[in-house]
mmCIF file of C-alpha atoms in Angstrom:
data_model
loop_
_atom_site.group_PDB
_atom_site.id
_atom_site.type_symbol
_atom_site.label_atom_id
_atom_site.label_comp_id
_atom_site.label_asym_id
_atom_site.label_seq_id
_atom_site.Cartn_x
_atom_site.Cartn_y
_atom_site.Cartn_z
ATOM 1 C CA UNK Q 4 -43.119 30.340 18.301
ATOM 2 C CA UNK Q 5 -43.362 30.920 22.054
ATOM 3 C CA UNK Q 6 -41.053 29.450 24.110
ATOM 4 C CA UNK Q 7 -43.465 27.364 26.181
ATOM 5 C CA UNK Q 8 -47.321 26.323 25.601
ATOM 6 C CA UNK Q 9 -48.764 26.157 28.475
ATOM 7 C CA UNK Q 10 -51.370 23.684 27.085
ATOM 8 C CA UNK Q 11 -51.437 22.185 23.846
ATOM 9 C CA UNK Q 12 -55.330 21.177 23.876
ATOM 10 C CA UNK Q 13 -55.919 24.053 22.298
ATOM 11 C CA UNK Q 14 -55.576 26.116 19.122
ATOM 12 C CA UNK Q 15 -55.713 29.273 17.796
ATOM 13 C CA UNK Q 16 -57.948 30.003 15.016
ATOM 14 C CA UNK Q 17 -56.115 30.419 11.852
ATOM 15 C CA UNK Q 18 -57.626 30.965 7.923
ATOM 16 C CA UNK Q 19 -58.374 28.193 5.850
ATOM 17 C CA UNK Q 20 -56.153 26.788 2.997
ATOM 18 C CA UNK Q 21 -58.815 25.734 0.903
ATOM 19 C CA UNK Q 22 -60.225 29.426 1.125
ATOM 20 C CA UNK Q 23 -56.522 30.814 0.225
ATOM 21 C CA UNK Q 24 -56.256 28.570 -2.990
ATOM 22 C CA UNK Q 25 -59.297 29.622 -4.105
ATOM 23 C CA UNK Q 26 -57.974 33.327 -4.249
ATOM 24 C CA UNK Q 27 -55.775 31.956 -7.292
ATOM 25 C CA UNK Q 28 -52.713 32.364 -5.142
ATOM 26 C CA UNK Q 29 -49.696 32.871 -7.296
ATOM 27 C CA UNK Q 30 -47.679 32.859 -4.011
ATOM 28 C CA UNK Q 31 -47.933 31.481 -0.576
ATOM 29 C CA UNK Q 32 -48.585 33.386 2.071
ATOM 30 C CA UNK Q 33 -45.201 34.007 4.215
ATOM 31 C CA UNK Q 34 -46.614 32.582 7.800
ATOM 32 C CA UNK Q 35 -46.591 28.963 4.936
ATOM 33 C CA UNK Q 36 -42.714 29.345 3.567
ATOM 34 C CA UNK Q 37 -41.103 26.614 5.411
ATOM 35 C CA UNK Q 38 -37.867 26.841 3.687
ATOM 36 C CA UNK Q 39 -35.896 25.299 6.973
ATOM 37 C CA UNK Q 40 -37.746 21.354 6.778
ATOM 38 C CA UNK Q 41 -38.022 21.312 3.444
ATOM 39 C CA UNK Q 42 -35.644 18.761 2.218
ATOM 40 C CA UNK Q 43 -35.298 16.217 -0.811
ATOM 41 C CA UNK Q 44 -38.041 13.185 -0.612
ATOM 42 C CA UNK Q 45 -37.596 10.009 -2.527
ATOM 43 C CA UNK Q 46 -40.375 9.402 -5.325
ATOM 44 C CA UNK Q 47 -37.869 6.595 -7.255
ATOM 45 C CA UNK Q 48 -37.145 3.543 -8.459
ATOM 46 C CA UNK Q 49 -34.646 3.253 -6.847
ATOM 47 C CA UNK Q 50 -35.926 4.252 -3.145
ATOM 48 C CA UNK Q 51 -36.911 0.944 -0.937
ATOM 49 C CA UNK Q 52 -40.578 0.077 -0.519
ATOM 50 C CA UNK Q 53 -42.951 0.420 2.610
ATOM 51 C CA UNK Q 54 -43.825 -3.202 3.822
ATOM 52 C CA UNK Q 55 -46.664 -4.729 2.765
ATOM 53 C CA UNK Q 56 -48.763 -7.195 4.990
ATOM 54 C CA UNK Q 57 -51.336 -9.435 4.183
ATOM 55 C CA UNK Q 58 -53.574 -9.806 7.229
ATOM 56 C CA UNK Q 59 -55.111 -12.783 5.994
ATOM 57 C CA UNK Q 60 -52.071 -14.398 5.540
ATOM 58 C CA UNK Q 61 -51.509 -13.424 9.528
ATOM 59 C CA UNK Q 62 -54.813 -15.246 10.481
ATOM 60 C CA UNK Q 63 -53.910 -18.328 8.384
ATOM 61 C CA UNK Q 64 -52.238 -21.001 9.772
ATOM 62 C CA UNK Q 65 -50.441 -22.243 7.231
ATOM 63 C CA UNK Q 66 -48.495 -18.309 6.631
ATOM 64 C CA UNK Q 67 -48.537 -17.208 9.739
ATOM 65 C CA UNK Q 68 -45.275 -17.356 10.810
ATOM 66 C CA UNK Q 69 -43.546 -16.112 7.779
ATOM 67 C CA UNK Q 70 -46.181 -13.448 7.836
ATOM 68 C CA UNK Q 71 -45.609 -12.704 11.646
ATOM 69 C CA UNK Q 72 -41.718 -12.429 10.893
ATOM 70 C CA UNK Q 73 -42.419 -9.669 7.862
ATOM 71 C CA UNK Q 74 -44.452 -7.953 10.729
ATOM 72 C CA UNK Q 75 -42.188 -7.957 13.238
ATOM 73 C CA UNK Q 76 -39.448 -6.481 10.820
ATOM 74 C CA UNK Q 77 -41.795 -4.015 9.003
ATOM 75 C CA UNK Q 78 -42.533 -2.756 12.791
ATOM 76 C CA UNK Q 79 -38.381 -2.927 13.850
ATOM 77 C CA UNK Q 80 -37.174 -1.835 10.769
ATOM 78 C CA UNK Q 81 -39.855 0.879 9.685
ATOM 79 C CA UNK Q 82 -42.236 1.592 12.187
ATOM 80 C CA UNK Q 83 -44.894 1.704 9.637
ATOM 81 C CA UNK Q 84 -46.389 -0.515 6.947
ATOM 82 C CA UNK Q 85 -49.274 -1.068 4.669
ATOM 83 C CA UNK Q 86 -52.122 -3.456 5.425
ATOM 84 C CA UNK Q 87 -54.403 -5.174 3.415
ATOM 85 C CA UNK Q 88 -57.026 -7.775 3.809
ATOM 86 C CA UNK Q 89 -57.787 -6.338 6.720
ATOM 87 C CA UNK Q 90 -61.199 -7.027 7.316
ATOM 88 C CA UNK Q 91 -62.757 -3.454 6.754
ATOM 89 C CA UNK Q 92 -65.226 -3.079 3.970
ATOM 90 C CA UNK Q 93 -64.713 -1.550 0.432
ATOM 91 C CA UNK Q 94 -67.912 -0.085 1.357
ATOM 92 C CA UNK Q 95 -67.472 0.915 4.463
ATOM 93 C CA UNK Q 96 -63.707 2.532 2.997
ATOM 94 C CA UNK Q 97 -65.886 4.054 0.042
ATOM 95 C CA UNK Q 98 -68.149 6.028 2.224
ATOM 96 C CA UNK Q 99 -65.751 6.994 4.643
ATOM 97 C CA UNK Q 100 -64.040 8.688 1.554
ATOM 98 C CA UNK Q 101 -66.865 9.624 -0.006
ATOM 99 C CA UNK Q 102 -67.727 11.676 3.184
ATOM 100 C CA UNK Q 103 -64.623 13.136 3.302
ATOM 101 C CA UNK Q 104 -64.141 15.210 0.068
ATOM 102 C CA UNK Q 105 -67.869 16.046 0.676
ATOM 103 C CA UNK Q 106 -67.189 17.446 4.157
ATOM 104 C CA UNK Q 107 -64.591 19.793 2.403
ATOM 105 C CA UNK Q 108 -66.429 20.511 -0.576
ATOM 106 C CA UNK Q 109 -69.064 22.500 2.004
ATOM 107 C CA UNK Q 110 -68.900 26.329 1.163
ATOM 108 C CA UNK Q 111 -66.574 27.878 3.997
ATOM 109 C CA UNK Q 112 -69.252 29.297 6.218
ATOM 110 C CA UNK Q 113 -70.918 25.803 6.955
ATOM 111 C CA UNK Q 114 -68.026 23.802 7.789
ATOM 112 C CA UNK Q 115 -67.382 26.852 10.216
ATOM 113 C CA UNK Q 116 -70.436 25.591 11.744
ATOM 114 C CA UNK Q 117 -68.434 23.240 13.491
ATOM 115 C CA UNK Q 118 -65.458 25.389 14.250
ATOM 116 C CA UNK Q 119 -62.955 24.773 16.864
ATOM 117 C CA UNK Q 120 -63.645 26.219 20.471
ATOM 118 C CA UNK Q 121 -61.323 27.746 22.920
ATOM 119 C CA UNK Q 122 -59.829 25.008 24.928
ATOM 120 C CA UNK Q 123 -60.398 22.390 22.588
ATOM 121 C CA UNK Q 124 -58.294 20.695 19.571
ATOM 122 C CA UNK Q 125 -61.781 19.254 18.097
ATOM 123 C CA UNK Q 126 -63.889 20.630 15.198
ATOM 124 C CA UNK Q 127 -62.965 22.415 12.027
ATOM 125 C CA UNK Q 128 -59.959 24.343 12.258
ATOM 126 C CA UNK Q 129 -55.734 23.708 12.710
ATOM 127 C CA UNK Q 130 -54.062 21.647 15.351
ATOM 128 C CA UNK Q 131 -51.180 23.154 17.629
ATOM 129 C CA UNK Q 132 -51.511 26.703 16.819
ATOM 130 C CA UNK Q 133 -50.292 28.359 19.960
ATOM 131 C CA UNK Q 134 -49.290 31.487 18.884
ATOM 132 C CA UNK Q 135 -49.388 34.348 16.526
ATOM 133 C CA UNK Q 136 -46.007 33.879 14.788
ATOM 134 C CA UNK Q 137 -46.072 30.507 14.613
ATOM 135 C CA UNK Q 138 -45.480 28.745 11.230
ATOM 136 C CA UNK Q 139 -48.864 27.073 9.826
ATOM 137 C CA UNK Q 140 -49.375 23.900 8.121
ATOM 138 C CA UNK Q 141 -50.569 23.431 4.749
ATOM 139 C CA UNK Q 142 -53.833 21.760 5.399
ATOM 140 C CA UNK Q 143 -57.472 21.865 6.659
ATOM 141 C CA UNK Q 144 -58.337 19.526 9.163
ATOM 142 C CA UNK Q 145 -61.577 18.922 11.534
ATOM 143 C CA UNK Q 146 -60.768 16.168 14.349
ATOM 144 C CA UNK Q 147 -63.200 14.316 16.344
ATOM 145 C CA UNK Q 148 -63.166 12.159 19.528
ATOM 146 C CA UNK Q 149 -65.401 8.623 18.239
ATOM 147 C CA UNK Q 150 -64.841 6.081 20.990
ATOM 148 C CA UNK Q 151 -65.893 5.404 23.278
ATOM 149 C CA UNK Q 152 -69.650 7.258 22.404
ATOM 150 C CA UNK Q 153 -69.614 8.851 25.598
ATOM 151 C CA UNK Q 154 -66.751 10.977 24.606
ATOM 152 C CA UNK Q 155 -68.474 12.320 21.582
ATOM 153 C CA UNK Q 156 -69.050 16.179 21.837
ATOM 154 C CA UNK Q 157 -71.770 16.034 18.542
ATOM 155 C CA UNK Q 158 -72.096 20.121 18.732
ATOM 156 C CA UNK Q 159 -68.390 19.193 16.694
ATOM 157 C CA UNK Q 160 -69.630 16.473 14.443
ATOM 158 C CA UNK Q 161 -70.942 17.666 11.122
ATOM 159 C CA UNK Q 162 -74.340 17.660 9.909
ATOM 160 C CA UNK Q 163 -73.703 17.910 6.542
ATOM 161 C CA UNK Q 164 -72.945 15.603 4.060
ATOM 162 C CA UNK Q 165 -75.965 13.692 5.090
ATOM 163 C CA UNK Q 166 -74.815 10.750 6.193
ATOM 164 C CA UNK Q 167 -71.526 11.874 7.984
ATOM 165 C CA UNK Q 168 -71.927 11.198 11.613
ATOM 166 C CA UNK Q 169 -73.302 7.732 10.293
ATOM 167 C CA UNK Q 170 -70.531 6.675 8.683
ATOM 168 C CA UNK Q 171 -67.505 7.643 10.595
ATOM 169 C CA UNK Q 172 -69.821 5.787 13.938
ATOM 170 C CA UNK Q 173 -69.478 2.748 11.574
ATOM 171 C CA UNK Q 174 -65.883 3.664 10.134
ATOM 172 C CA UNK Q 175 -65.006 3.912 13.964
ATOM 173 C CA UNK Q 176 -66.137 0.323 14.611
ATOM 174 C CA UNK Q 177 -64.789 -1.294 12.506
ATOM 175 C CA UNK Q 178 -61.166 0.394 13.232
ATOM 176 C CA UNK Q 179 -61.549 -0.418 16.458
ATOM 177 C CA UNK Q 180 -61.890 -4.456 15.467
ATOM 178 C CA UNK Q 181 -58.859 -3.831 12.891
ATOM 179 C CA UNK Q 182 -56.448 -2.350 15.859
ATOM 180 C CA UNK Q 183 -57.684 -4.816 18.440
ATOM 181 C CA UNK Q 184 -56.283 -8.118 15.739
ATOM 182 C CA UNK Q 185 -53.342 -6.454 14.713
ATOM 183 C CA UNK Q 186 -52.148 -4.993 18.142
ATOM 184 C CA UNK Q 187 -52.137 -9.085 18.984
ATOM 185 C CA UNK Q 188 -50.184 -9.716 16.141
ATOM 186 C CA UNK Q 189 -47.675 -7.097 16.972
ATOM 187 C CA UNK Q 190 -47.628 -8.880 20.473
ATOM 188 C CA UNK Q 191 -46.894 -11.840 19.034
ATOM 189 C CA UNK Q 192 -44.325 -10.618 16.967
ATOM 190 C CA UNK Q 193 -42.740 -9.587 19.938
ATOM 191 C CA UNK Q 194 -42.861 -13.005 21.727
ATOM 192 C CA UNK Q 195 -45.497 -12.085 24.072
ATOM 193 C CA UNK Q 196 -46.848 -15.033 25.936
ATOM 194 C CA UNK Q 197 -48.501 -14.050 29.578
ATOM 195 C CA UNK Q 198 -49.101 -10.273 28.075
ATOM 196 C CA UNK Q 199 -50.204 -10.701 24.397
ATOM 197 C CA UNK Q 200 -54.028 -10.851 25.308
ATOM 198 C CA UNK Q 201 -53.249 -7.734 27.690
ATOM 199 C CA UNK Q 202 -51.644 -5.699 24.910
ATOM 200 C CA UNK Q 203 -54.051 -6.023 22.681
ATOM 201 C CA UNK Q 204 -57.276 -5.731 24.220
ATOM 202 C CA UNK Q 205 -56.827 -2.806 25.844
ATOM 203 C CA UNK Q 206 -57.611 -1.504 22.529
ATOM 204 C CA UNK Q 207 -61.102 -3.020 22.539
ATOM 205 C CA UNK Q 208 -62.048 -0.462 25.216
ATOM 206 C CA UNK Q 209 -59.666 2.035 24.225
ATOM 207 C CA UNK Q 210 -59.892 5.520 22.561
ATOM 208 C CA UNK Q 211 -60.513 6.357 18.949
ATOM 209 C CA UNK Q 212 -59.768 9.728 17.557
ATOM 210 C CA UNK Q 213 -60.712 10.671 13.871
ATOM 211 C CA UNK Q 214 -59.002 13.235 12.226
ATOM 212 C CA UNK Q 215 -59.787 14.226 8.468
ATOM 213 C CA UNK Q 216 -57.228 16.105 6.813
ATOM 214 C CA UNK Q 217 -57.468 18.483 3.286
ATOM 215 C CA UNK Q 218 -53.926 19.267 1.708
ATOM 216 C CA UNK Q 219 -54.923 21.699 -1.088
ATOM 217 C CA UNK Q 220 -53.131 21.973 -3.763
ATOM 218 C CA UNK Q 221 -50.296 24.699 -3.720
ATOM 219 C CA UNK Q 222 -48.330 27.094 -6.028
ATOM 220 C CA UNK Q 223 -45.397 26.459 -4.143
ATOM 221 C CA UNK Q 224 -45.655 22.985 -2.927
ATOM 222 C CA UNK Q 225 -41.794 22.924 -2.231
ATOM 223 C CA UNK Q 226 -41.721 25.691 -0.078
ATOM 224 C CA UNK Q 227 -44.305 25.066 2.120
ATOM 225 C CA UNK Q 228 -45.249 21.039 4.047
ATOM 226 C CA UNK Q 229 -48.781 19.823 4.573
ATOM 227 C CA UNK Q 230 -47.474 18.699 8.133
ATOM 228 C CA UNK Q 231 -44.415 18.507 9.799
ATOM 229 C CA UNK Q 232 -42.376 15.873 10.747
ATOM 230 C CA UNK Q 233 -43.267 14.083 13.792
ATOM 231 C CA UNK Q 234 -44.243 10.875 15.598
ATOM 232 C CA UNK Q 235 -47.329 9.937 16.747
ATOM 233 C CA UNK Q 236 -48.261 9.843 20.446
ATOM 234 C CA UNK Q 237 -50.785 6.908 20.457
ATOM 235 C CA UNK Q 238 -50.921 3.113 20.319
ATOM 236 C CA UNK Q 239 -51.265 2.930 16.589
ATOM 237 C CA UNK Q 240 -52.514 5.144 13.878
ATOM 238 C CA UNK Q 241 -54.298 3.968 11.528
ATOM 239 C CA UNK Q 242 -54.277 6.245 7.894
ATOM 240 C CA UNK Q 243 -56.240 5.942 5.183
ATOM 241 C CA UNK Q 244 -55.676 7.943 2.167
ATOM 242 C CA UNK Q 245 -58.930 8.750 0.464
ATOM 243 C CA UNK Q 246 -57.611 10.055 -2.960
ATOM 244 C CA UNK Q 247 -54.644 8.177 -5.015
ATOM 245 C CA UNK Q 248 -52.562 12.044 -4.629
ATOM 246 C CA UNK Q 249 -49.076 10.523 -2.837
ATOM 247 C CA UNK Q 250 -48.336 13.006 0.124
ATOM 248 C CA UNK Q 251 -47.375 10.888 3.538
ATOM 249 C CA UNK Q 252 -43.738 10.454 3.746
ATOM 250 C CA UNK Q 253 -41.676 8.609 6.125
ATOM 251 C CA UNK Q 254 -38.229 8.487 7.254
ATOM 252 C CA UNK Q 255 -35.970 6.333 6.448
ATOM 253 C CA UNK Q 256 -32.141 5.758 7.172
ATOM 254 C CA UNK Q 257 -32.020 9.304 6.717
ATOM 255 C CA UNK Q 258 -34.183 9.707 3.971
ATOM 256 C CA UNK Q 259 -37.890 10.640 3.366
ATOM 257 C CA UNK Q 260 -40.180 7.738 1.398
ATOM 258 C CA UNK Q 261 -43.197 8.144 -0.243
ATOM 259 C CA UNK Q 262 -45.624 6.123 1.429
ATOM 260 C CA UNK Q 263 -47.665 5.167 -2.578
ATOM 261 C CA UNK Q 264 -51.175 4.447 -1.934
ATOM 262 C CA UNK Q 265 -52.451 1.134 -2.748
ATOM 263 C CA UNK Q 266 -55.973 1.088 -3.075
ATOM 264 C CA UNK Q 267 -58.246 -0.415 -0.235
ATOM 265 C CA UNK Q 268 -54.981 -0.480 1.690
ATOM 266 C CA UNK Q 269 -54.540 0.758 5.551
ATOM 267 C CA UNK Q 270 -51.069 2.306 6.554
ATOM 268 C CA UNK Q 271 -50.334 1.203 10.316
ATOM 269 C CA UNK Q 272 -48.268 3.372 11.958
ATOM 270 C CA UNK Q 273 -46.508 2.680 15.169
ATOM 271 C CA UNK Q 274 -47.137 5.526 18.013
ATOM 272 C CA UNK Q 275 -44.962 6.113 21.168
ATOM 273 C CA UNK Q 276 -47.364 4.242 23.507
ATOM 274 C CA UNK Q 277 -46.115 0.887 21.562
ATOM 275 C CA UNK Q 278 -42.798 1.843 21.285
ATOM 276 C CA UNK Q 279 -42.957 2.334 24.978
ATOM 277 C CA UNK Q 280 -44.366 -1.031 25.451
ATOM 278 C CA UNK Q 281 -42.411 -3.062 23.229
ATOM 279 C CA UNK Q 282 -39.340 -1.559 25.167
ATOM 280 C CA UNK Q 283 -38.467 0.432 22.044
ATOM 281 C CA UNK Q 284 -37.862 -2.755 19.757
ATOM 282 C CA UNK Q 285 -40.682 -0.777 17.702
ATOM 283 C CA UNK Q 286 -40.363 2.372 17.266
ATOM 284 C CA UNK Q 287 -42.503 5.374 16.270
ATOM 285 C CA UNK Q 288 -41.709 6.548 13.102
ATOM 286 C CA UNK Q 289 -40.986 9.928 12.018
ATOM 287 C CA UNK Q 290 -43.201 11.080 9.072
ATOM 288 C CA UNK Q 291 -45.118 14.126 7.428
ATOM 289 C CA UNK Q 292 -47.001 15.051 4.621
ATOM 290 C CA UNK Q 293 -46.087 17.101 1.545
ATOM 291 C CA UNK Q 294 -48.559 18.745 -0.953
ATOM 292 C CA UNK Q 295 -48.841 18.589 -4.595
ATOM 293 C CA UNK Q 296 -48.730 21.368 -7.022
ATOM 294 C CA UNK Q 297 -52.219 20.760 -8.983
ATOM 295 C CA UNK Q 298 -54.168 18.000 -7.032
ATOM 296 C CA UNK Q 299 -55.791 17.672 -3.827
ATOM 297 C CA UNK Q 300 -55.048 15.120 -1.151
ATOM 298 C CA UNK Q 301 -57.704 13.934 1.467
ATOM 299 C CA UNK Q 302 -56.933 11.233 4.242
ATOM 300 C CA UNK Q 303 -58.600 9.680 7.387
ATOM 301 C CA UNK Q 304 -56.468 9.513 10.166
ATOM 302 C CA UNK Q 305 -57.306 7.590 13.517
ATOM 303 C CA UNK Q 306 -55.474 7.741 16.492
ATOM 304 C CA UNK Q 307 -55.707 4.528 18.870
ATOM 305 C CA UNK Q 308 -55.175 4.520 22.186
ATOM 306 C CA UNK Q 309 -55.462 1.248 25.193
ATOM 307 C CA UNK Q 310 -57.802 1.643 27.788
ATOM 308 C CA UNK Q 311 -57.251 4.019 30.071
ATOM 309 C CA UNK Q 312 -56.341 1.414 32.948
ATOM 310 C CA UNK Q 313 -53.742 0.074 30.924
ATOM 311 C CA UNK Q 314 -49.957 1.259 32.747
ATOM 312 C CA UNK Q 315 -47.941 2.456 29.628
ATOM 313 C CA UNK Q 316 -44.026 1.294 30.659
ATOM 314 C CA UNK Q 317 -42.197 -1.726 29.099
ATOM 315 C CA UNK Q 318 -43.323 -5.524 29.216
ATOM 316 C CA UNK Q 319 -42.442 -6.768 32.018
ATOM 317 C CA UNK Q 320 -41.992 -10.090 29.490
ATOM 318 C CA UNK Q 321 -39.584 -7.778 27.479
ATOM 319 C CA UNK Q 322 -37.192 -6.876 30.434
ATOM 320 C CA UNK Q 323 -36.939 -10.142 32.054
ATOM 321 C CA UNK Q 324 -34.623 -11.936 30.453
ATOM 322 C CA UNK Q 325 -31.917 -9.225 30.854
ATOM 323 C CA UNK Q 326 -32.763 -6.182 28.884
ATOM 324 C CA UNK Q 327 -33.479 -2.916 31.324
ATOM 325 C CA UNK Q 328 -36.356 -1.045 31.040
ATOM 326 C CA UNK Q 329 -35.972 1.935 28.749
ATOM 327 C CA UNK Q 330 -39.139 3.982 29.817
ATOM 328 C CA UNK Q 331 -40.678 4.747 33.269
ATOM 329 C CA UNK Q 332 -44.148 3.312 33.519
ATOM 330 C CA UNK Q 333 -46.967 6.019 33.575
ATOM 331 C CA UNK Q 334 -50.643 5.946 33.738
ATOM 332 C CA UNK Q 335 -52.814 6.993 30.586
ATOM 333 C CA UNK Q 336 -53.380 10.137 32.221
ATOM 334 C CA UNK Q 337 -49.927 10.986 33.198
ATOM 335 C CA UNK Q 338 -48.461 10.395 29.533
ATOM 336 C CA UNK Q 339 -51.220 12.559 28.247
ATOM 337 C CA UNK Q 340 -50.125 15.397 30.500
ATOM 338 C CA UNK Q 341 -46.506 14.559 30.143
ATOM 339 C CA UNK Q 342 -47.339 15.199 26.267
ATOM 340 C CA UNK Q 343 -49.442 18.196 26.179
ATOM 341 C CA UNK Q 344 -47.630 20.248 28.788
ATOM 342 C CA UNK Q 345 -44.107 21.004 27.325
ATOM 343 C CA UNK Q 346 -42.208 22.621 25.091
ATOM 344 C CA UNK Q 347 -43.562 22.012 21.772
ATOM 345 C CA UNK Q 348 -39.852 21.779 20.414
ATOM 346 C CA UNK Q 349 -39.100 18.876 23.181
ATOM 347 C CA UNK Q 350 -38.673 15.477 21.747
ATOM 348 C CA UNK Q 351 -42.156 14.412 24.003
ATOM 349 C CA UNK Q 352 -40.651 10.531 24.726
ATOM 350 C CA UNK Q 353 -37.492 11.711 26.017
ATOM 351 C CA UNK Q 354 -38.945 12.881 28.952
ATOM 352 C CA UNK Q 355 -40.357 9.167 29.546
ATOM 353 C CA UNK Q 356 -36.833 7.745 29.169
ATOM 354 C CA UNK Q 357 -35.619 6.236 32.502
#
């Protein structure tokens, strides 16, 4: 890997997985062997389970606050949790699926059509590839910027399937609605009086990134990972996995849990910008994604961010009654460029820490 990237907002073009595993691979290609992050995962009974929330539970009176509590330790203790009864459609989570394996199930030369570009990390292609020698991922991915519309580039956004660009404007929407309600829970799990409606609705005119992700499956799924640990960099991710394959992971005291799908269910993931926020009584998780030996894996990943007037540095509610502040505060635009120019080995929030 090179020492420095100058910019990470770019990538290198690299081949594509699904094309590799259709050459009846017996063996993965060495630039995949990822021998050094491998590590034992926990897929047992007796491994602890991801939170579950019920949103409706949140919005009821009656549960709330027992509700709000498991929220407030799901985002303390874990930094990530599943979500259900959260107000999106099973249709509107069907065709966002059904979109998905379609997208990937294109022949090779028309999802090219929508190919990565120099100097930008959206379209078809790999994220973070800066140069030649670097290890690659296990996956296929094409990313694309949703909201607001004016930062749609649509020379990126796929034609085919047919109703694509349709249903990931709609898939969007309601995501944005979804992160908008539970960024105000999280606020109020964090005793947030003055600065709860300020937390979350900078989310209703915030920024929503899509990313759809193909993990093939692999002869040597334990030698190679689908995506390597890290923590997110927005407000909140939001994933949802479109097949029932397990392959999200997140770590735990130590130890890597399987993240089960649930069907109709949202993982909500805790990025940096909330840990930042909440002073670091949340905290971003670190996670990845492993592959499977014989079965695909799709999901739909969105990246939230707050408005890009909202200062990202503690509550000032948060450090009031005693505790310092942990993080400077930065504009959007100067944690963005804090994030993509550095070292890609250097632990991004550290250089936020005060």
């Amino acid at each position: 890997m090179a020492a420095i990237a100058e910019n990470l907002e770019s990538s290198l073009p690299v081949p594509s997985v699904q094309e590799l595993v259709s050459q009846q691979l017996h063996t993965v290609p060495l630039r995949y062997i990822r021998d050094e992050i491998i590590s034992s995962s926990s897929h047992d009974d007796h491994s602890p389970s991801v939170p579950l929330i019920d949103m409706a539970k949140l919005f009821h009176h009656d549960s709330q606050a027992s509700e709000l509590q498991k929220l407030h330790s799901a985002c303390k203790d874990w930094g990530l949790f599943l979500l259900i009864n959260h107000g999106v459609s099973d249709a509107t989570l069907g065709n966002i699926k059904k979109q998905t394996q379609e997208f990937f199930e294109l022949p090779l030369e028309e999802k090219k059509l929508w190919a990565q570009k120099p100097g930008t990390l959206e379209g078809y292609g790999q994220a973070f590839v800066t140069s030649e020698e670097q290890k690659l991922d296990w996956n296929d991915m094409i990313f694309l910027k949703a909201l607001p519309i004016q930062n749609r580039k649509l020379e990126f956004w796929p034609e085919k399937p047919q109703k694509f660009r349709e249903t990931v404007q709609n898939y969007s929407e309601d995501i944005r609605q979804l992160a908008v309600s539970i960024t105000k829970f999280m606020a109020m799990g964090l005793g947030l009086n003055d600065q709860a409606q300020e937390f979350s609705q900078g989310f209703q005119e915030g920024t929503y990134d899509v990313r759809f992700n193909c993990y093939p499956p692999c002869p040597q799924p334990d030698r190679v990972i689908g995506m390597i640990p890290h923590a997110d960099m927005s407000g909140i991710t939001l994933l949802l996995d479109a097949t029932d394959v397990p392959g999200l992971q997140v770590l735990k005291d130590g130890q890597w849990i399987f993240v089960e799908p649930i069907d109709g269910a949202i993982v909500v993931n805790i990025g940096q910008i909330i840990e930042i926020m909440s002073n670091r009584i949340y905290k971003a998780p670190d996670h990845r994604a492993v592959v499977n030996k014989l079965k695909e894996r799709f999901s739909v990943v969105t990246f939230c961010y707050p408005n890009p007037s909202v200062k990202i540095g503690p509550a000032s509610e948060l450090t009031q009654s005693g505790s310092p502040p942990l993080y400077k505060t930065v504009t959007l635009a100067e944690y963005f460029q804090s994030f993509y120019n550095r070292k890609l080995e250097v632990s991004f929030i550290d250089c936020l820490k005060i």
